[in-house]
mmCIF file of C-alpha atoms in Angstrom:
data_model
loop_
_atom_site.group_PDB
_atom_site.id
_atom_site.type_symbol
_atom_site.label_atom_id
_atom_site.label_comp_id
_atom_site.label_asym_id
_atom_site.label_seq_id
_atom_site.Cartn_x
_atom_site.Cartn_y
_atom_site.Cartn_z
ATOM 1 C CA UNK A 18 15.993 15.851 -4.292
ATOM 2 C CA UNK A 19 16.029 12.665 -2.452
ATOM 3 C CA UNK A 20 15.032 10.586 -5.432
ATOM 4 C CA UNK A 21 16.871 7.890 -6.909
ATOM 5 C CA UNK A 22 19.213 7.387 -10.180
ATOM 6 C CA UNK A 23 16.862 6.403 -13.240
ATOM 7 C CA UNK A 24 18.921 4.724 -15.882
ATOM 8 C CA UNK A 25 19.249 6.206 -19.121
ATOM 9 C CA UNK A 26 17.308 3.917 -21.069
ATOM 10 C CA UNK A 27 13.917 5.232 -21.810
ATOM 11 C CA UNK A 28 12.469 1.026 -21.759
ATOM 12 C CA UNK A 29 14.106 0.059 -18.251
ATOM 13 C CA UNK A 30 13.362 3.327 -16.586
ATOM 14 C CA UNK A 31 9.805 2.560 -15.680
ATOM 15 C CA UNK A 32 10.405 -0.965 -15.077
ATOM 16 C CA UNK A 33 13.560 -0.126 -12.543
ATOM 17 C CA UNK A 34 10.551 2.511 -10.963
ATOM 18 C CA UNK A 35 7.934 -0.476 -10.982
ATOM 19 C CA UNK A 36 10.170 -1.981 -8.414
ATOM 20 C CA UNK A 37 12.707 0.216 -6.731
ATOM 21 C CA UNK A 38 12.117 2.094 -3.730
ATOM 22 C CA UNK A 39 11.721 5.427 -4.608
ATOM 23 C CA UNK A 40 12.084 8.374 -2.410
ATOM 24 C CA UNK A 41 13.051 6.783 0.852
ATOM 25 C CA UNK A 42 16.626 7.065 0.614
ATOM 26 C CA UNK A 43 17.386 8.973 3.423
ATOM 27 C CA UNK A 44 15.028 6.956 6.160
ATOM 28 C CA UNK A 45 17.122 3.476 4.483
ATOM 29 C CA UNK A 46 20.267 4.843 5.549
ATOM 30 C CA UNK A 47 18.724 5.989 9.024
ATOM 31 C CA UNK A 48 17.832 2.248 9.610
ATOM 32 C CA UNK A 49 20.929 0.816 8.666
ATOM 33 C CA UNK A 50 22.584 3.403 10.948
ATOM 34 C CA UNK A 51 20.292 1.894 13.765
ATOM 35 C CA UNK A 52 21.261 -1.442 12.834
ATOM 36 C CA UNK A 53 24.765 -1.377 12.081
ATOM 37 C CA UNK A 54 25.384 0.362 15.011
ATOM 38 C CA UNK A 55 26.981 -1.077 18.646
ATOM 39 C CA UNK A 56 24.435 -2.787 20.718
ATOM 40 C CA UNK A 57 23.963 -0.947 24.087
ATOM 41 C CA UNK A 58 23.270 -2.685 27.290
ATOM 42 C CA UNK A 59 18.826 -3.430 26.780
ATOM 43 C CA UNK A 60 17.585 -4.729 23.543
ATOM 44 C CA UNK A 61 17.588 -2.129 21.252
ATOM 45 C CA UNK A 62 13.955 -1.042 19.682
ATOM 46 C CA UNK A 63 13.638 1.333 16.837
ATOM 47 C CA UNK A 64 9.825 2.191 16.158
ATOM 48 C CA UNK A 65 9.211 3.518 12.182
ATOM 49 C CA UNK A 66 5.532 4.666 12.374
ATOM 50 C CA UNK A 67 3.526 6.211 9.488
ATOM 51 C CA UNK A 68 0.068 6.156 7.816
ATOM 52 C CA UNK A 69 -1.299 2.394 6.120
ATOM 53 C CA UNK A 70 0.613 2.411 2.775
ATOM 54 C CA UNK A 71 2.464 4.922 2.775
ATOM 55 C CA UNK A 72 6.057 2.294 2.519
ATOM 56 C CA UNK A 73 6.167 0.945 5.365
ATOM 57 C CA UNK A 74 7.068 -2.546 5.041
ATOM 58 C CA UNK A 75 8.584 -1.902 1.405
ATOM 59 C CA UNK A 76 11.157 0.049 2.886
ATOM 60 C CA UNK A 77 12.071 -2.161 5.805
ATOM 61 C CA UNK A 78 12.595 -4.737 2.927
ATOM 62 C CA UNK A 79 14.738 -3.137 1.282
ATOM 63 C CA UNK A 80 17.098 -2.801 4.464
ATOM 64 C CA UNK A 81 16.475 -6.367 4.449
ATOM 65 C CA UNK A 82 17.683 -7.016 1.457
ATOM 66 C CA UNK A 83 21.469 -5.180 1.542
ATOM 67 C CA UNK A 84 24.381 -7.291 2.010
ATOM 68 C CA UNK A 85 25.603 -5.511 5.046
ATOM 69 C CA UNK A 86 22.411 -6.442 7.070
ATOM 70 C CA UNK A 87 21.840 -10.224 6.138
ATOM 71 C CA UNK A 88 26.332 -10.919 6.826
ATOM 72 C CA UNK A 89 25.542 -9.347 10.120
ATOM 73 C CA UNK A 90 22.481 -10.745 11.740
ATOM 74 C CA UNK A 91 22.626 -14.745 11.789
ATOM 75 C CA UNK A 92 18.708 -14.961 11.546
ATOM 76 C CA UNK A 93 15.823 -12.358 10.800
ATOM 77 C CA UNK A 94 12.465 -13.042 12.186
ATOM 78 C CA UNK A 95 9.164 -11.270 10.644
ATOM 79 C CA UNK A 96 6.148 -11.451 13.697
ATOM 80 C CA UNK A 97 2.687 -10.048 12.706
ATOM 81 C CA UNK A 98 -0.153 -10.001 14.934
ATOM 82 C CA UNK A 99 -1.044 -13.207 14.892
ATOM 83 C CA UNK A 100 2.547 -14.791 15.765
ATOM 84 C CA UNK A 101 2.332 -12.179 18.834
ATOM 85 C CA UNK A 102 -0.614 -13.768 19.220
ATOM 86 C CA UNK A 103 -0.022 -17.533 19.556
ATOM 87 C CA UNK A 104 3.771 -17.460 21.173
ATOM 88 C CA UNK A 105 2.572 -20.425 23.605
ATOM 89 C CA UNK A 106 1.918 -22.379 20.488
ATOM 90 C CA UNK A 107 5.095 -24.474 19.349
ATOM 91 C CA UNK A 108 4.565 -24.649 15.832
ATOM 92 C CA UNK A 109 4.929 -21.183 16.091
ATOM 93 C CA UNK A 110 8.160 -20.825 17.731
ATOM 94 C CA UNK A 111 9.672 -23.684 15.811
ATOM 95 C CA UNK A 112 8.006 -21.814 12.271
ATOM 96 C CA UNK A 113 9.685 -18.528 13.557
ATOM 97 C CA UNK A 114 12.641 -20.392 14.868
ATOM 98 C CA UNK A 115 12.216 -18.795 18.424
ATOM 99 C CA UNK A 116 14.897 -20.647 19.669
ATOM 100 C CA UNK A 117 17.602 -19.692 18.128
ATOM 101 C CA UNK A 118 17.740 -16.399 20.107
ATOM 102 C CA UNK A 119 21.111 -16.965 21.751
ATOM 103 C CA UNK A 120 22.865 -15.995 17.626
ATOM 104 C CA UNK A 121 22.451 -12.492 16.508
ATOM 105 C CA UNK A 122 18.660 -11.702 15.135
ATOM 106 C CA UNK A 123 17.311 -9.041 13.514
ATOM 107 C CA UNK A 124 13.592 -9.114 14.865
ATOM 108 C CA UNK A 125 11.022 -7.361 12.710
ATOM 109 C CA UNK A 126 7.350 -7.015 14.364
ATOM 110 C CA UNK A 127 3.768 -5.670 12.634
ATOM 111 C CA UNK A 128 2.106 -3.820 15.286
ATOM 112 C CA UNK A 129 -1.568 -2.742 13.738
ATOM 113 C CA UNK A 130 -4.060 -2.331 16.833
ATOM 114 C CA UNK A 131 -4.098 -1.612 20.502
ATOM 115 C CA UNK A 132 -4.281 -5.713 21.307
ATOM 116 C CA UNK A 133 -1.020 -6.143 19.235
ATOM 117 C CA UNK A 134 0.530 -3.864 22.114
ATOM 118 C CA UNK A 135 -0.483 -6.049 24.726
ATOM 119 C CA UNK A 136 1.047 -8.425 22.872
ATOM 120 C CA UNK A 137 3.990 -7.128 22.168
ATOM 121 C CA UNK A 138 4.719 -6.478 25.658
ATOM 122 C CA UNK A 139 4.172 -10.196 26.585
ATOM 123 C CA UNK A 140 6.497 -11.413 23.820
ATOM 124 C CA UNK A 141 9.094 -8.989 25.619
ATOM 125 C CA UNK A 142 8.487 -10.339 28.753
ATOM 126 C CA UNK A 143 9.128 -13.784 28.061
ATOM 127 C CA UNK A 144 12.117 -13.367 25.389
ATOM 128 C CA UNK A 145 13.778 -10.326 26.412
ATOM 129 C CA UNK A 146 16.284 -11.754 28.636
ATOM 130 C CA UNK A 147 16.601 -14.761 26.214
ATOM 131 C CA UNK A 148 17.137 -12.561 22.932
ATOM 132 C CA UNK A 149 20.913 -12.140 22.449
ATOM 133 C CA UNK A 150 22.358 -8.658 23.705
ATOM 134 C CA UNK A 151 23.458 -8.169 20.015
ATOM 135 C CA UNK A 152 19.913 -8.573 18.414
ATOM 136 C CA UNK A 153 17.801 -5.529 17.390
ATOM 137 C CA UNK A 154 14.130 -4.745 17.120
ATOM 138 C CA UNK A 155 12.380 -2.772 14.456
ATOM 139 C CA UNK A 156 8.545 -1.926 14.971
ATOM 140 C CA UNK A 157 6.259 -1.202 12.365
ATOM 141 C CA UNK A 158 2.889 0.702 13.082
ATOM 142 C CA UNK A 159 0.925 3.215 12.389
ATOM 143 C CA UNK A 160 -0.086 4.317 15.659
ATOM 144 C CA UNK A 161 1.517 7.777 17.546
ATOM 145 C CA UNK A 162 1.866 5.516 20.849
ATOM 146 C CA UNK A 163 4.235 2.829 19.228
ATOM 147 C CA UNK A 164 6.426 5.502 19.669
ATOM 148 C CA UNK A 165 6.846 5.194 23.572
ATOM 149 C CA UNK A 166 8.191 1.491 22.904
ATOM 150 C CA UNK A 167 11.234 2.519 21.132
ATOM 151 C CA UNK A 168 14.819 2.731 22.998
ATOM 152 C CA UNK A 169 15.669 5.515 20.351
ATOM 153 C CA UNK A 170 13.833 8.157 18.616
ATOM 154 C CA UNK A 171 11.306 6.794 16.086
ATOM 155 C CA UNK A 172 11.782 6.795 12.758
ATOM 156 C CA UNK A 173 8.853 8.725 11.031
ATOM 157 C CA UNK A 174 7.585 8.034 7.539
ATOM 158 C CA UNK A 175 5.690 10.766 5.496
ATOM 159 C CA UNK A 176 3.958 11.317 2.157
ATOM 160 C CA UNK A 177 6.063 12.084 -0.658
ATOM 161 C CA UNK A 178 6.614 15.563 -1.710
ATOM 162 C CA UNK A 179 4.028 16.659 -5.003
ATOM 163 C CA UNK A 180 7.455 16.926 -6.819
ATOM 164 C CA UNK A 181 8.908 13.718 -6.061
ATOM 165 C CA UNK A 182 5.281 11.791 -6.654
ATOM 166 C CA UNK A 183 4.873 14.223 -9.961
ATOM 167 C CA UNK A 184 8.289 12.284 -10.929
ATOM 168 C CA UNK A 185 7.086 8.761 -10.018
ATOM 169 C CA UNK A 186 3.525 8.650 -11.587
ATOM 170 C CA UNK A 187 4.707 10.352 -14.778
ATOM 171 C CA UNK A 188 7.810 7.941 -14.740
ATOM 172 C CA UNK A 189 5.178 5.129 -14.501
ATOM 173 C CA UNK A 190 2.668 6.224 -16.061
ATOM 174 C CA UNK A 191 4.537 6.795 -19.430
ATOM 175 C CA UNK A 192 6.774 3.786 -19.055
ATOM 176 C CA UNK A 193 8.799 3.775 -22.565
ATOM 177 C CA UNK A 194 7.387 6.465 -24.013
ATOM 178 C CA UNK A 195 8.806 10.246 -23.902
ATOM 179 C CA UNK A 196 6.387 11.951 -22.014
ATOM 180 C CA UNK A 197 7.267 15.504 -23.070
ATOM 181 C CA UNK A 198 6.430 14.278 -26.605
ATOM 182 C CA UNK A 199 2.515 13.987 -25.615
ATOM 183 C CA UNK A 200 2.018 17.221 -24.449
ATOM 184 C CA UNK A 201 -2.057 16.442 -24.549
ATOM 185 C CA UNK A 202 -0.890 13.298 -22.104
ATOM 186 C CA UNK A 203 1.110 15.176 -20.075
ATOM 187 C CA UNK A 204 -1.430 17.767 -18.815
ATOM 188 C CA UNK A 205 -4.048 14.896 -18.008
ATOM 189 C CA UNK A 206 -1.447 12.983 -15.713
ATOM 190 C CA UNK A 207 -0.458 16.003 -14.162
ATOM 191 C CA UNK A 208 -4.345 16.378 -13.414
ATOM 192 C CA UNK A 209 -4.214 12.255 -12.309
ATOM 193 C CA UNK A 210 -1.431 13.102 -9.803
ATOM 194 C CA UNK A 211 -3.066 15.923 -8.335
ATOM 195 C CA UNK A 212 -5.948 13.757 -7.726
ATOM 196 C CA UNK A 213 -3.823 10.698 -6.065
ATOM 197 C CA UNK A 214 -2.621 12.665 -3.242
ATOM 198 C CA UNK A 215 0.599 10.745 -3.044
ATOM 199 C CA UNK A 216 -1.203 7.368 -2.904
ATOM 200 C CA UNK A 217 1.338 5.081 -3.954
ATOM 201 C CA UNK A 218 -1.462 2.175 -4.136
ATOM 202 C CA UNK A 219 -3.309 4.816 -6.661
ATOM 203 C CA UNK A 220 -0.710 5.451 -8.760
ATOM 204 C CA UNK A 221 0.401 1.879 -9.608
ATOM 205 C CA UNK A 222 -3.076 0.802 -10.456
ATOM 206 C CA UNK A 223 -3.926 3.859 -12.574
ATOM 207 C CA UNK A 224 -0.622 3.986 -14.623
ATOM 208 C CA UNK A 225 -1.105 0.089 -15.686
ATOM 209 C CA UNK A 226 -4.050 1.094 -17.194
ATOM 210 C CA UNK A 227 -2.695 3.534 -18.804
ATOM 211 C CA UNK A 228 0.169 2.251 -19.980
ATOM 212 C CA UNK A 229 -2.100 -0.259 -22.342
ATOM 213 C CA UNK A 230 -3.395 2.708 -24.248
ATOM 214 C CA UNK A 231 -1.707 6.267 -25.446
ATOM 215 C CA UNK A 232 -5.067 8.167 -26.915
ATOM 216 C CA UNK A 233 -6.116 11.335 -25.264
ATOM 217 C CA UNK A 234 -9.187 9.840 -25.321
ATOM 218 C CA UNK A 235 -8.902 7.159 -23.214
ATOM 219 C CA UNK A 236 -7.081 9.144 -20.587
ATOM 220 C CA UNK A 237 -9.437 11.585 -20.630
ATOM 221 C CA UNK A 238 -12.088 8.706 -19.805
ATOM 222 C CA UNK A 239 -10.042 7.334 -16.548
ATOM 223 C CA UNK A 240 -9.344 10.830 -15.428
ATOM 224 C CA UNK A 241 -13.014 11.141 -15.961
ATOM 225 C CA UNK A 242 -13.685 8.525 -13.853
ATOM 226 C CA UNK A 243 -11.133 9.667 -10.724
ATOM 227 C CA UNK A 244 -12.780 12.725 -10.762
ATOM 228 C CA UNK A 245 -16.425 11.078 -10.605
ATOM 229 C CA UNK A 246 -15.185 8.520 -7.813
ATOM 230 C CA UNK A 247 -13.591 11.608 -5.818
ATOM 231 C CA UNK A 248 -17.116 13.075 -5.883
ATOM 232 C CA UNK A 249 -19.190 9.901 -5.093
ATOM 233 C CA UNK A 250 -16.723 9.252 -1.859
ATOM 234 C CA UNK A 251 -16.580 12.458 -0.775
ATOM 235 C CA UNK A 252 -20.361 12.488 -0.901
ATOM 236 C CA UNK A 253 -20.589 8.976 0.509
ATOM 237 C CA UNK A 254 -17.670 9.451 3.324
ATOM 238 C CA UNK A 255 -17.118 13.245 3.627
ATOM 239 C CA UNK A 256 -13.564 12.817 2.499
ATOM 240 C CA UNK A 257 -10.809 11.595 0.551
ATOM 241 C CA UNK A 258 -11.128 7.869 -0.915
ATOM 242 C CA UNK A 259 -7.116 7.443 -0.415
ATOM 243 C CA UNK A 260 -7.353 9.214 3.359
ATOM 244 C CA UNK A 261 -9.361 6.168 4.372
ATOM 245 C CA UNK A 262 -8.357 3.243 6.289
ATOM 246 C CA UNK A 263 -8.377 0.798 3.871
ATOM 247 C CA UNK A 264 -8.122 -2.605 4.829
ATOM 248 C CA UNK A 265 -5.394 -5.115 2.745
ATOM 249 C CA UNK A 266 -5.383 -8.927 2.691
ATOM 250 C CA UNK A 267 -2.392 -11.551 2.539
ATOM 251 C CA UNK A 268 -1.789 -13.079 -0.050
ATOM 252 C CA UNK A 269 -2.171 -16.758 1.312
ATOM 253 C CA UNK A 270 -5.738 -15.951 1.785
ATOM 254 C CA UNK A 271 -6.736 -16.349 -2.046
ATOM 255 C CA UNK A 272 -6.477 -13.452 -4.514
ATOM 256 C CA UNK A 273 -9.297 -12.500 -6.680
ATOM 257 C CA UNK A 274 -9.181 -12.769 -10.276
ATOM 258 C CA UNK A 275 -10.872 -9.574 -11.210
ATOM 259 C CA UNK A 276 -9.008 -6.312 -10.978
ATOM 260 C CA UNK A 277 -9.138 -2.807 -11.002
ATOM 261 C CA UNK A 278 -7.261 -2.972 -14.571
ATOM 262 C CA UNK A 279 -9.789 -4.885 -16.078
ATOM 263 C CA UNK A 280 -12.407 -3.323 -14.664
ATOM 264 C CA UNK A 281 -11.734 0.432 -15.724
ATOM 265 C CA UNK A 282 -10.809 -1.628 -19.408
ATOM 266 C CA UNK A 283 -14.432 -2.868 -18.789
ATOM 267 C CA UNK A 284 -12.849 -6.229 -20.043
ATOM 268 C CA UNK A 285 -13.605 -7.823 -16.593
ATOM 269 C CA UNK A 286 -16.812 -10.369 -15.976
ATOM 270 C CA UNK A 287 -18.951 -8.971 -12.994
ATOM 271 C CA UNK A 288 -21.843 -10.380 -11.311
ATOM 272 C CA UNK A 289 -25.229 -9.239 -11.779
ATOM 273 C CA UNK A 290 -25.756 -8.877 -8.158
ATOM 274 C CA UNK A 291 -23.951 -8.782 -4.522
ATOM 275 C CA UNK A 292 -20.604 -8.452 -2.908
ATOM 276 C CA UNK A 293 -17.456 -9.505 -4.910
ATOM 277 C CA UNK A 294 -14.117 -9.080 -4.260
ATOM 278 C CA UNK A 295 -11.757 -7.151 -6.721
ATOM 279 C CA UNK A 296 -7.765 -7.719 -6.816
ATOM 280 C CA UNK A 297 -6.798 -3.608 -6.385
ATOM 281 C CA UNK A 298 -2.923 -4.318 -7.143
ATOM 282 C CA UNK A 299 -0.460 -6.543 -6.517
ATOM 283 C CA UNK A 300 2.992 -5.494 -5.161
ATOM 284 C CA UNK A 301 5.958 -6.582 -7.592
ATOM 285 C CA UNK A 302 8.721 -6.240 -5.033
ATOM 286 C CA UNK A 303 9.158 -7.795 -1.723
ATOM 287 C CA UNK A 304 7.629 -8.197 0.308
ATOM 288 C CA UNK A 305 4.473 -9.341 -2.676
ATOM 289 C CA UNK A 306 1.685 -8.202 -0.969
ATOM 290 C CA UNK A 307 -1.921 -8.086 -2.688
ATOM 291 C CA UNK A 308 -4.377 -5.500 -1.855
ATOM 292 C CA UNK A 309 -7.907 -6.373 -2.364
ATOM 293 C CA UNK A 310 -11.185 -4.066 -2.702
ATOM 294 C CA UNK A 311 -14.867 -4.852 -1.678
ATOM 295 C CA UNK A 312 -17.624 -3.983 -4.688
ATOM 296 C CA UNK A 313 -21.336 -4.016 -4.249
ATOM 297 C CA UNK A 314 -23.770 -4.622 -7.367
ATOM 298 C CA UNK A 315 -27.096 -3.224 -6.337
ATOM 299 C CA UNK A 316 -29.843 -4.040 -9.316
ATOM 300 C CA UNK A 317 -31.513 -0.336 -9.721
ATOM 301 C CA UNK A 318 -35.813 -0.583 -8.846
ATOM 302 C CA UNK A 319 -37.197 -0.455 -12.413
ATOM 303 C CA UNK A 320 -40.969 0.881 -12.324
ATOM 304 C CA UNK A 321 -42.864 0.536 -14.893
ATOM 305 C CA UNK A 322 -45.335 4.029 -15.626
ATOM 306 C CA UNK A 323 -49.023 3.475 -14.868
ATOM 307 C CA UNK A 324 -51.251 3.926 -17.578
ATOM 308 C CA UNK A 325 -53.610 6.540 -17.726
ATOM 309 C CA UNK A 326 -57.608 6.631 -18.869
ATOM 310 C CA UNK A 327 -57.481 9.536 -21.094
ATOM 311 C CA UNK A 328 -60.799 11.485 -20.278
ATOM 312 C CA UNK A 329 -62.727 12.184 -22.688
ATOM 313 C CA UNK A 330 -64.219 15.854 -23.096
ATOM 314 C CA UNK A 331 -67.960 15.911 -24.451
ATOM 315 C CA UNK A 332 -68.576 18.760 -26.617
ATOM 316 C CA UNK A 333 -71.728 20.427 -25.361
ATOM 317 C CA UNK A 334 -73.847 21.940 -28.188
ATOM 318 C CA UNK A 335 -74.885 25.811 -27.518
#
């Protein structure tokens, strides 16, 4: 199974899960293949497509991070929409450092809608034959047609297998604690997993919460409430909450200081009323993104019962 080694140690096991990446070994080694590999004669493109958070920019980290990849490029450049966006502006190039094209770079590009492909192709137009023969490209979408960019065959990311996610919620979920030693426990998170779908965003936010308490009870009462919010979305949406495009913030753009976590430990302070923003989870490995949630408060219509004029029956004598 394409998992990776857990230490020994009951304590560091789910902390080395809370921030390895886990199940992607395979598709790592395909990248560093693309990378470490000889330059042909265009600038080579590698396109890794797959659904919104399913990995995709945790696992290009991770290639990031290796020795073998940061000795061998001079300079690594990270361009999201935006950059794409505003090439003409300097402050851009010089933030990016554009022009240092002529050393080896390792160029690593966001591509999330149909306009960032328009983009795209005008930052290749105007840098292509100023990028250094040596440099290489990798393209992260999740759009099909990303595909067609690529000067080798894309690099597809997929869920997890239910035995490999089975391993990493329980792994998190239990964190120090022998899991086959709370039987009771066991057979709710196997329920839990079932229900995330392979939702790496799902299972990080449900196993901190239950990681703070180990009574049947309470894990009864947040599988309780999975099962209710499955319900409501599927009767709201028609499908899946986790199958949904779900939209994710950056960081710089202020985090919220409720959470999911304190909400399902109903220790969290919400409005009365309105729109609010909840702090979903926050990633503790590179590349630290936070993923926010929108709530609504709707006040319910309270009416309060008319009163009725009890009639009054005469008796009629015979």
């Amino acid at each position: 199974m394409d998992c990776p080694r857990i230490l020994r140690q009951p304590y560091s096991t789910y902390l080395f899960m809370e921030r390895c990446m886990f199940g992607r070994h395979a598709e790592k080694d395909h990248i560093l293949d693309f990378l470490m590999q000889p330059s042909s004669l265009s600038l080579d493109v590698l396109p890794i497509i797959g659904a919104q958070q399913i990995g995709k920019r945790t696992l290009v980290e991770h290639v990031l991070k290796e020795e073998i990849v940061q000795k061998h490029f001079s300079c690594i450049i990270r361009l999201n929409n935006d950059d794409l966006n505003n090439l003409e502006n300097d402050s851009t190039i010089k933030r990016h450092n554009l022009i240092s094209f002529s050393e080896r770079c390792l160029i690593v590009v966001e591509l999330q809608h149909d306009a960032d492909l328009m983009a795209w192709g005008r930052f290749y137009s105007s840098f292509s034959s100023k990028i250094n023969i040596t440099s290489k490209v990798i393209l992260s979408s999740c759009m099909q047609k990303v595909s067609t960019l690529g000067t080798t065959k894309p690099l597809k990311l997929k869920k997890m297998r239910s035995d490999e996610f089975w391993n990493f919620f329980r792994t998190l979920s239990f964190g120090s604690e022998n899991p086959y030693e709370h039987q009771v426990l066991l057979s709710i998170a196997m329920e839990m997993a079932r229900l995330a779908k392979g939702d790496f965003l799902c299972a990080h936010i449900v196993s901190r919460v239950l990681r703070t308490n180990f009574s049947a009870q309470f894990w009864s009462h947040i599988l309780d409430l999975m099962i209710k919010g499955e319900r409501l979305h599927f009767h709201l949406f028609g499908e899946h909450a986790y199958d949904r495009v779900r939209k994710k913030r950056e960081m710089d753009r202020g985090v919220p200081t409720i959470t999911v976590e304190d909400m399902l430990n109903k220790t969290a302070v919400i409005p009365s009323d309105g729109n609010f923003e909840v702090l979903r989870w926050q990633s503790p490995i590179a590349p630290y993104y936070s993923y926010m949630g929108n709530c609504v408060v709707k006040k319910t219509s309270q009416f309060a019962p008319k009163e009725r004029c009890l009639k009054r029956k005469r008796k009629t004598g015979l």
